[in-house]
Amino acid sequence: MTQIPNIMKKLEGTSVYDTILSIEGSYARIQKEQTEWYKTSSFTCPEGCGSCCHSFEPDLFEGEALYMAAWLLENQEERAKKIAEGQYPFRHEDGTCPLYNPHTPYHCSIYGGRPFICRLFGASSFRSRTGQKVWRPCKFYPEELLERHNPPLQKKQYSESETIEFLGAVPPLMSDMTEKARSSSIGETRLLHEILPETIRRLLWLISMNDNGNDNPNGTPSPKAA
């Protein structure tokens, strides 16, 4: 079931509908596999950490930007319209994401609409140079908490078999999860602050075309009858 039902209904029949639905499906898969990983391993980020957000702004595939724009229009419409005009809610001098809120415990102001990297950081595996699945604790994870783990862990790369031995499971594979975004996107990734305003404007335009009875599946105006 979609988490953005009102926006999806308004976008039905447009060129971006299937892309957004595909991205949401991938996000749901991440959540499912991570829930299983957390339940089995009991290895989670320290509460309210947010260190991975500092001095970092994510690059977005087109599909990620479309989902983020749709999520904002569904859940934070006024903020979305301000962002469409280039007005972000937070300003940081160190290159931190303009949607990062330093005044709340969980920091991300669009948590439900966050992109792949933010969902997978610290809770995903990757392929080694030899193609083997491996896992490494987050570089920001406190050393003292790793030492308290039973058995103690280090900030090093663990093979799939070692990860299963120490934690009972392996988190979702990042490359598998991001494939949908690559395949459903046109062009290269772009920084969030560059791509999001124009993507919100694009969705607002497509919605207005649908509201006007437009029947073109690509969201462009239908030619008027002579």
PDB file of C-alpha atoms in Angstrom:
ATOM      1  CA  MET A   1       0.000   0.000   0.000  1.00  0.00           C
ATOM      2  CA  THR A   2       1.420   3.369  -0.980  1.00  0.00           C
ATOM      3  CA  GLN A   3       2.431   5.904   1.686  1.00  0.00           C
ATOM      4  CA  ILE A   4       1.514   8.805  -0.627  1.00  0.00           C
ATOM      5  CA  PRO A   5      -2.000   7.866  -1.788  1.00  0.00           C
ATOM      6  CA  ASN A   6      -3.332  11.359  -2.552  1.00  0.00           C
ATOM      7  CA  ILE A   7      -0.400  12.384  -4.742  1.00  0.00           C
ATOM      8  CA  MET A   8      -0.312   9.014  -6.508  1.00  0.00           C
ATOM      9  CA  LYS A   9      -4.007   9.361  -7.324  1.00  0.00           C
ATOM     10  CA  LYS A  10      -3.353  12.805  -8.808  1.00  0.00           C
ATOM     11  CA  LEU A  11      -0.414  11.487 -10.853  1.00  0.00           C
ATOM     12  CA  GLU A  12      -2.180   8.402 -12.180  1.00  0.00           C
ATOM     13  CA  GLY A  13      -1.691   8.114 -15.934  1.00  0.00           C
ATOM     14  CA  THR A  14       1.339  10.407 -16.083  1.00  0.00           C
ATOM     15  CA  SER A  15       4.874   9.510 -17.130  1.00  0.00           C
ATOM     16  CA  VAL A  16       6.239   9.503 -13.572  1.00  0.00           C
ATOM     17  CA  TYR A  17       3.582   7.380 -11.847  1.00  0.00           C
ATOM     18  CA  ASP A  18       5.295   4.020 -12.448  1.00  0.00           C
ATOM     19  CA  THR A  19       8.717   5.415 -11.543  1.00  0.00           C
ATOM     20  CA  ILE A  20       7.536   6.658  -8.164  1.00  0.00           C
ATOM     21  CA  LEU A  21       5.702   3.388  -7.499  1.00  0.00           C
ATOM     22  CA  SER A  22       8.867   1.415  -8.324  1.00  0.00           C
ATOM     23  CA  ILE A  23      11.014   3.536  -6.006  1.00  0.00           C
ATOM     24  CA  GLU A  24       8.496   3.156  -3.203  1.00  0.00           C
ATOM     25  CA  GLY A  25       8.569  -0.607  -3.706  1.00  0.00           C
ATOM     26  CA  SER A  26      12.347  -0.607  -3.302  1.00  0.00           C
ATOM     27  CA  TYR A  27      12.084   1.491  -0.146  1.00  0.00           C
ATOM     28  CA  ALA A  28       9.543  -0.973   1.268  1.00  0.00           C
ATOM     29  CA  ARG A  29      11.926  -3.826   0.511  1.00  0.00           C
ATOM     30  CA  ILE A  30      14.754  -2.014   2.315  1.00  0.00           C
ATOM     31  CA  GLN A  31      12.562  -1.522   5.366  1.00  0.00           C
ATOM     32  CA  LYS A  32      11.495  -5.176   5.389  1.00  0.00           C
ATOM     33  CA  GLU A  33      15.042  -6.547   5.085  1.00  0.00           C
ATOM     34  CA  GLN A  34      16.469  -4.051   7.566  1.00  0.00           C
ATOM     35  CA  THR A  35      13.750  -4.896  10.084  1.00  0.00           C
ATOM     36  CA  GLU A  36      14.767  -8.540   9.836  1.00  0.00           C
ATOM     37  CA  TRP A  37      18.448  -7.550  10.157  1.00  0.00           C
ATOM     38  CA  TYR A  38      17.823  -5.405  13.259  1.00  0.00           C
ATOM     39  CA  LYS A  39      15.682  -8.088  14.858  1.00  0.00           C
ATOM     40  CA  THR A  40      18.302 -10.794  14.331  1.00  0.00           C
ATOM     41  CA  SER A  41      21.481  -8.807  14.943  1.00  0.00           C
ATOM     42  CA  SER A  42      20.270  -6.273  17.544  1.00  0.00           C
ATOM     43  CA  PHE A  43      22.821  -3.962  15.908  1.00  0.00           C
ATOM     44  CA  THR A  44      21.356  -0.499  15.422  1.00  0.00           C
ATOM     45  CA  CYS A  45      22.616   3.067  15.222  1.00  0.00           C
ATOM     46  CA  PRO A  46      22.969   4.870  18.572  1.00  0.00           C
ATOM     47  CA  GLU A  47      19.741   6.745  19.270  1.00  0.00           C
ATOM     48  CA  GLY A  48      19.674  10.262  17.847  1.00  0.00           C
ATOM     49  CA  CYS A  49      23.200  10.026  16.384  1.00  0.00           C
ATOM     50  CA  GLY A  50      22.956  11.825  13.032  1.00  0.00           C
ATOM     51  CA  SER A  51      26.742  11.938  12.541  1.00  0.00           C
ATOM     52  CA  CYS A  52      26.412  10.593   8.987  1.00  0.00           C
ATOM     53  CA  CYS A  53      24.347  13.681   8.070  1.00  0.00           C
ATOM     54  CA  HIS A  54      26.991  16.232   9.044  1.00  0.00           C
ATOM     55  CA  SER A  55      28.764  17.945   6.142  1.00  0.00           C
ATOM     56  CA  PHE A  56      26.920  15.682   3.716  1.00  0.00           C
ATOM     57  CA  GLU A  57      24.308  16.333   1.045  1.00  0.00           C
ATOM     58  CA  PRO A  58      23.002  13.332  -0.907  1.00  0.00           C
ATOM     59  CA  ASP A  59      23.142  13.012  -4.677  1.00  0.00           C
ATOM     60  CA  LEU A  60      19.798  11.872  -6.074  1.00  0.00           C
ATOM     61  CA  PHE A  61      18.814   9.789  -9.038  1.00  0.00           C
ATOM     62  CA  GLU A  62      15.803  11.172 -10.914  1.00  0.00           C
ATOM     63  CA  GLY A  63      13.554   8.481  -9.399  1.00  0.00           C
ATOM     64  CA  GLU A  64      14.637   9.349  -5.854  1.00  0.00           C
ATOM     65  CA  ALA A  65      13.967  13.033  -6.478  1.00  0.00           C
ATOM     66  CA  LEU A  66      10.507  12.229  -7.848  1.00  0.00           C
ATOM     67  CA  TYR A  67       9.613  10.180  -4.769  1.00  0.00           C
ATOM     68  CA  MET A  68      10.982  12.854  -2.425  1.00  0.00           C
ATOM     69  CA  ALA A  69       8.989  15.541  -4.224  1.00  0.00           C
ATOM     70  CA  ALA A  70       5.816  13.420  -4.098  1.00  0.00           C
ATOM     71  CA  TRP A  71       6.341  12.661  -0.395  1.00  0.00           C
ATOM     72  CA  LEU A  72       6.778  16.341   0.391  1.00  0.00           C
ATOM     73  CA  LEU A  73       3.652  17.311  -1.549  1.00  0.00           C
ATOM     74  CA  GLU A  74       1.706  14.612   0.312  1.00  0.00           C
ATOM     75  CA  ASN A  75       2.998  15.337   3.818  1.00  0.00           C
ATOM     76  CA  GLN A  76       4.466  18.855   3.869  1.00  0.00           C
ATOM     77  CA  GLU A  77       2.744  20.732   1.054  1.00  0.00           C
ATOM     78  CA  GLU A  78       3.620  24.269   2.165  1.00  0.00           C
ATOM     79  CA  ARG A  79       7.261  23.352   2.661  1.00  0.00           C
ATOM     80  CA  ALA A  80       7.287  21.626  -0.738  1.00  0.00           C
ATOM     81  CA  LYS A  81       6.008  24.772  -2.450  1.00  0.00           C
ATOM     82  CA  LYS A  82       8.667  26.895  -0.749  1.00  0.00           C
ATOM     83  CA  ILE A  83      11.376  24.453  -1.826  1.00  0.00           C
ATOM     84  CA  ALA A  84       9.992  24.657  -5.373  1.00  0.00           C
ATOM     85  CA  GLU A  85      10.928  28.348  -5.182  1.00  0.00           C
ATOM     86  CA  GLY A  86      14.392  27.532  -3.824  1.00  0.00           C
ATOM     87  CA  GLN A  87      13.548  28.260  -0.189  1.00  0.00           C
ATOM     88  CA  TYR A  88      14.913  25.429   1.965  1.00  0.00           C
ATOM     89  CA  PRO A  89      13.963  25.150   5.663  1.00  0.00           C
ATOM     90  CA  PHE A  90      17.540  24.942   6.950  1.00  0.00           C
ATOM     91  CA  ARG A  91      20.807  26.583   5.924  1.00  0.00           C
ATOM     92  CA  HIS A  92      24.160  25.061   6.793  1.00  0.00           C
ATOM     93  CA  GLU A  93      27.562  26.524   6.028  1.00  0.00           C
ATOM     94  CA  ASP A  94      29.370  23.176   5.935  1.00  0.00           C
ATOM     95  CA  GLY A  95      27.543  21.527   3.011  1.00  0.00           C
ATOM     96  CA  THR A  96      25.066  19.627   5.185  1.00  0.00           C
ATOM     97  CA  CYS A  97      21.762  18.633   3.572  1.00  0.00           C
ATOM     98  CA  PRO A  98      19.293  21.581   3.577  1.00  0.00           C
ATOM     99  CA  LEU A  99      16.626  19.223   4.967  1.00  0.00           C
ATOM    100  CA  TYR A 100      18.728  18.322   8.023  1.00  0.00           C
ATOM    101  CA  ASN A 101      17.179  19.688  11.218  1.00  0.00           C
ATOM    102  CA  PRO A 102      19.791  20.027  13.993  1.00  0.00           C
ATOM    103  CA  HIS A 103      17.133  20.854  16.597  1.00  0.00           C
ATOM    104  CA  THR A 104      15.364  17.481  16.786  1.00  0.00           C
ATOM    105  CA  PRO A 105      16.670  14.113  18.048  1.00  0.00           C
ATOM    106  CA  TYR A 106      16.247  12.364  14.699  1.00  0.00           C
ATOM    107  CA  HIS A 107      17.421  15.270  12.505  1.00  0.00           C
ATOM    108  CA  CYS A 108      15.939  14.357   9.112  1.00  0.00           C
ATOM    109  CA  SER A 109      12.934  16.610   8.426  1.00  0.00           C
ATOM    110  CA  ILE A 110      11.664  14.362   5.592  1.00  0.00           C
ATOM    111  CA  TYR A 111      12.419  10.946   7.089  1.00  0.00           C
ATOM    112  CA  GLY A 112       9.701   9.114   5.142  1.00  0.00           C
ATOM    113  CA  GLY A 113      10.898  10.600   1.864  1.00  0.00           C
ATOM    114  CA  ARG A 114      14.658  10.204   2.362  1.00  0.00           C
ATOM    115  CA  PRO A 115      16.746   8.720  -0.480  1.00  0.00           C
ATOM    116  CA  PHE A 116      18.533   5.373  -0.806  1.00  0.00           C
ATOM    117  CA  ILE A 117      21.878   6.414   0.709  1.00  0.00           C
ATOM    118  CA  CYS A 118      20.184   7.745   3.840  1.00  0.00           C
ATOM    119  CA  ARG A 119      18.147   4.556   4.220  1.00  0.00           C
ATOM    120  CA  LEU A 120      21.087   2.224   3.662  1.00  0.00           C
ATOM    121  CA  PHE A 121      23.969   3.988   5.409  1.00  0.00           C
ATOM    122  CA  GLY A 122      25.137   1.936   8.371  1.00  0.00           C
ATOM    123  CA  ALA A 123      22.685  -0.881   7.704  1.00  0.00           C
ATOM    124  CA  SER A 124      23.673  -2.435   4.376  1.00  0.00           C
ATOM    125  CA  SER A 125      26.289  -4.730   2.899  1.00  0.00           C
ATOM    126  CA  PHE A 126      28.286  -4.301  -0.303  1.00  0.00           C
ATOM    127  CA  ARG A 127      30.436  -6.271  -2.745  1.00  0.00           C
ATOM    128  CA  SER A 128      34.175  -6.564  -2.222  1.00  0.00           C
ATOM    129  CA  ARG A 129      36.646  -6.326  -5.119  1.00  0.00           C
ATOM    130  CA  THR A 130      36.324 -10.080  -5.516  1.00  0.00           C
ATOM    131  CA  GLY A 131      32.523  -9.878  -5.694  1.00  0.00           C
ATOM    132  CA  GLN A 132      31.918 -11.318  -2.216  1.00  0.00           C
ATOM    133  CA  LYS A 133      29.255  -9.853   0.056  1.00  0.00           C
ATOM    134  CA  VAL A 134      30.870  -7.992   2.979  1.00  0.00           C
ATOM    135  CA  TRP A 135      29.827  -5.704   5.832  1.00  0.00           C
ATOM    136  CA  ARG A 136      31.610  -2.983   7.768  1.00  0.00           C
ATOM    137  CA  PRO A 137      30.359  -1.132  10.873  1.00  0.00           C
ATOM    138  CA  CYS A 138      29.538   2.515  10.240  1.00  0.00           C
ATOM    139  CA  LYS A 139      32.640   4.716  10.463  1.00  0.00           C
ATOM    140  CA  PHE A 140      30.819   6.929  12.981  1.00  0.00           C
ATOM    141  CA  TYR A 141      29.817   4.062  15.268  1.00  0.00           C
ATOM    142  CA  PRO A 142      31.304   4.689  18.754  1.00  0.00           C
ATOM    143  CA  GLU A 143      34.327   2.491  19.476  1.00  0.00           C
ATOM    144  CA  GLU A 144      33.185   1.843  23.046  1.00  0.00           C
ATOM    145  CA  LEU A 145      29.870   0.400  21.851  1.00  0.00           C
ATOM    146  CA  LEU A 146      31.649  -1.883  19.391  1.00  0.00           C
ATOM    147  CA  GLU A 147      33.928  -3.102  22.193  1.00  0.00           C
ATOM    148  CA  ARG A 148      30.932  -3.866  24.405  1.00  0.00           C
ATOM    149  CA  HIS A 149      29.334  -6.000  21.733  1.00  0.00           C
ATOM    150  CA  ASN A 150      29.356  -9.764  22.349  1.00  0.00           C
ATOM    151  CA  PRO A 151      31.624 -10.715  20.683  1.00  0.00           C
ATOM    152  CA  PRO A 152      33.518  -7.371  20.445  1.00  0.00           C
ATOM    153  CA  LEU A 153      33.552  -5.791  16.986  1.00  0.00           C
ATOM    154  CA  GLN A 154      36.083  -3.624  15.193  1.00  0.00           C
ATOM    155  CA  LYS A 155      35.888  -1.022  12.446  1.00  0.00           C
ATOM    156  CA  LYS A 156      36.997  -3.422   9.768  1.00  0.00           C
ATOM    157  CA  GLN A 157      35.509  -5.315   6.853  1.00  0.00           C
ATOM    158  CA  TYR A 158      33.754  -8.576   7.749  1.00  0.00           C
ATOM    159  CA  SER A 159      33.036 -11.329   5.246  1.00  0.00           C
ATOM    160  CA  GLU A 160      29.514 -12.651   4.837  1.00  0.00           C
ATOM    161  CA  SER A 161      30.312 -15.734   6.920  1.00  0.00           C
ATOM    162  CA  GLU A 162      31.931 -13.633   9.676  1.00  0.00           C
ATOM    163  CA  THR A 163      28.981 -11.259   9.757  1.00  0.00           C
ATOM    164  CA  ILE A 164      26.572 -14.173  10.129  1.00  0.00           C
ATOM    165  CA  GLU A 165      28.784 -15.699  12.828  1.00  0.00           C
ATOM    166  CA  PHE A 166      28.991 -12.479  14.887  1.00  0.00           C
ATOM    167  CA  LEU A 167      25.558 -10.977  14.192  1.00  0.00           C
ATOM    168  CA  GLY A 168      23.394 -13.814  12.894  1.00  0.00           C
ATOM    169  CA  ALA A 169      22.530 -12.172   9.552  1.00  0.00           C
ATOM    170  CA  VAL A 170      23.775  -9.847   6.827  1.00  0.00           C
ATOM    171  CA  PRO A 171      22.034  -6.526   6.100  1.00  0.00           C
ATOM    172  CA  PRO A 172      20.547  -5.792   2.649  1.00  0.00           C
ATOM    173  CA  LEU A 173      22.971  -5.490  -0.261  1.00  0.00           C
ATOM    174  CA  MET A 174      23.241  -1.854  -1.326  1.00  0.00           C
ATOM    175  CA  SER A 175      23.782  -2.495  -5.045  1.00  0.00           C
ATOM    176  CA  ASP A 176      20.644  -4.653  -5.257  1.00  0.00           C
ATOM    177  CA  MET A 177      18.567  -1.989  -3.560  1.00  0.00           C
ATOM    178  CA  THR A 178      19.697   0.932  -5.711  1.00  0.00           C
ATOM    179  CA  GLU A 179      19.325  -0.852  -9.064  1.00  0.00           C
ATOM    180  CA  LYS A 180      15.705   0.286  -9.421  1.00  0.00           C
ATOM    181  CA  ALA A 181      16.737   3.927  -9.053  1.00  0.00           C
ATOM    182  CA  ARG A 182      19.407   3.597 -11.726  1.00  0.00           C
ATOM    183  CA  SER A 183      17.207   1.779 -14.208  1.00  0.00           C
ATOM    184  CA  SER A 184      14.251   4.130 -13.833  1.00  0.00           C
ATOM    185  CA  SER A 185      16.224   7.379 -14.015  1.00  0.00           C
ATOM    186  CA  ILE A 186      17.442   9.529 -16.876  1.00  0.00           C
ATOM    187  CA  GLY A 187      20.860  11.184 -16.611  1.00  0.00           C
ATOM    188  CA  GLU A 188      23.375  11.334 -13.782  1.00  0.00           C
ATOM    189  CA  THR A 189      22.750  11.970 -10.105  1.00  0.00           C
ATOM    190  CA  ARG A 190      22.552  15.571  -8.911  1.00  0.00           C
ATOM    191  CA  LEU A 191      22.818  17.194  -5.505  1.00  0.00           C
ATOM    192  CA  LEU A 192      19.541  17.349  -3.611  1.00  0.00           C
ATOM    193  CA  HIS A 193      19.391  21.159  -3.473  1.00  0.00           C
ATOM    194  CA  GLU A 194      19.801  21.344  -7.268  1.00  0.00           C
ATOM    195  CA  ILE A 195      17.314  18.704  -8.430  1.00  0.00           C
ATOM    196  CA  LEU A 196      14.509  18.884  -5.845  1.00  0.00           C
ATOM    197  CA  PRO A 197      12.993  22.332  -6.620  1.00  0.00           C
ATOM    198  CA  GLU A 198      12.573  21.624 -10.340  1.00  0.00           C
ATOM    199  CA  THR A 199      11.225  18.136  -9.578  1.00  0.00           C
ATOM    200  CA  ILE A 200       8.548  19.539  -7.276  1.00  0.00           C
ATOM    201  CA  ARG A 201       7.611  22.083  -9.954  1.00  0.00           C
ATOM    202  CA  ARG A 202       7.407  19.250 -12.493  1.00  0.00           C
ATOM    203  CA  LEU A 203       5.017  17.245 -10.310  1.00  0.00           C
ATOM    204  CA  LEU A 204       2.859  20.286  -9.604  1.00  0.00           C
ATOM    205  CA  TRP A 205       2.582  20.905 -13.343  1.00  0.00           C
ATOM    206  CA  LEU A 206       1.707  17.272 -14.081  1.00  0.00           C
ATOM    207  CA  ILE A 207      -0.944  17.342 -11.351  1.00  0.00           C
ATOM    208  CA  SER A 208      -2.424  20.527 -12.793  1.00  0.00           C
ATOM    209  CA  MET A 209      -2.583  18.903 -16.221  1.00  0.00           C
ATOM    210  CA  ASN A 210      -4.403  15.879 -14.802  1.00  0.00           C
ATOM    211  CA  ASP A 211      -6.788  18.115 -12.875  1.00  0.00           C
ATOM    212  CA  ASN A 212      -7.627  19.877 -16.117  1.00  0.00           C
ATOM    213  CA  GLY A 213      -8.751  16.633 -17.686  1.00  0.00           C
ATOM    214  CA  ASN A 214      -5.574  16.084 -19.662  1.00  0.00           C
ATOM    215  CA  ASP A 215      -5.522  12.586 -21.164  1.00  0.00           C
ATOM    216  CA  ASN A 216      -1.929  12.521 -22.408  1.00  0.00           C
ATOM    217  CA  PRO A 217      -0.042   9.717 -20.576  1.00  0.00           C
ATOM    218  CA  ASN A 218       3.169  11.767 -20.666  1.00  0.00           C
ATOM    219  CA  GLY A 219       1.588  14.626 -18.794  1.00  0.00           C
ATOM    220  CA  THR A 220       1.822  17.142 -21.650  1.00  0.00           C
ATOM    221  CA  PRO A 221      -1.240  19.142 -22.631  1.00  0.00           C
ATOM    222  CA  SER A 222      -3.596  17.470 -25.052  1.00  0.00           C
ATOM    223  CA  PRO A 223      -4.159  19.387 -28.306  1.00  0.00           C
ATOM    224  CA  LYS A 224      -7.395  21.334 -28.303  1.00  0.00           C
ATOM    225  CA  ALA A 225     -10.051  20.367 -30.790  1.00  0.00           C
ATOM    226  CA  ALA A 226     -10.382  22.774 -33.723  1.00  0.00           C
TER     227      ALA A 226
END
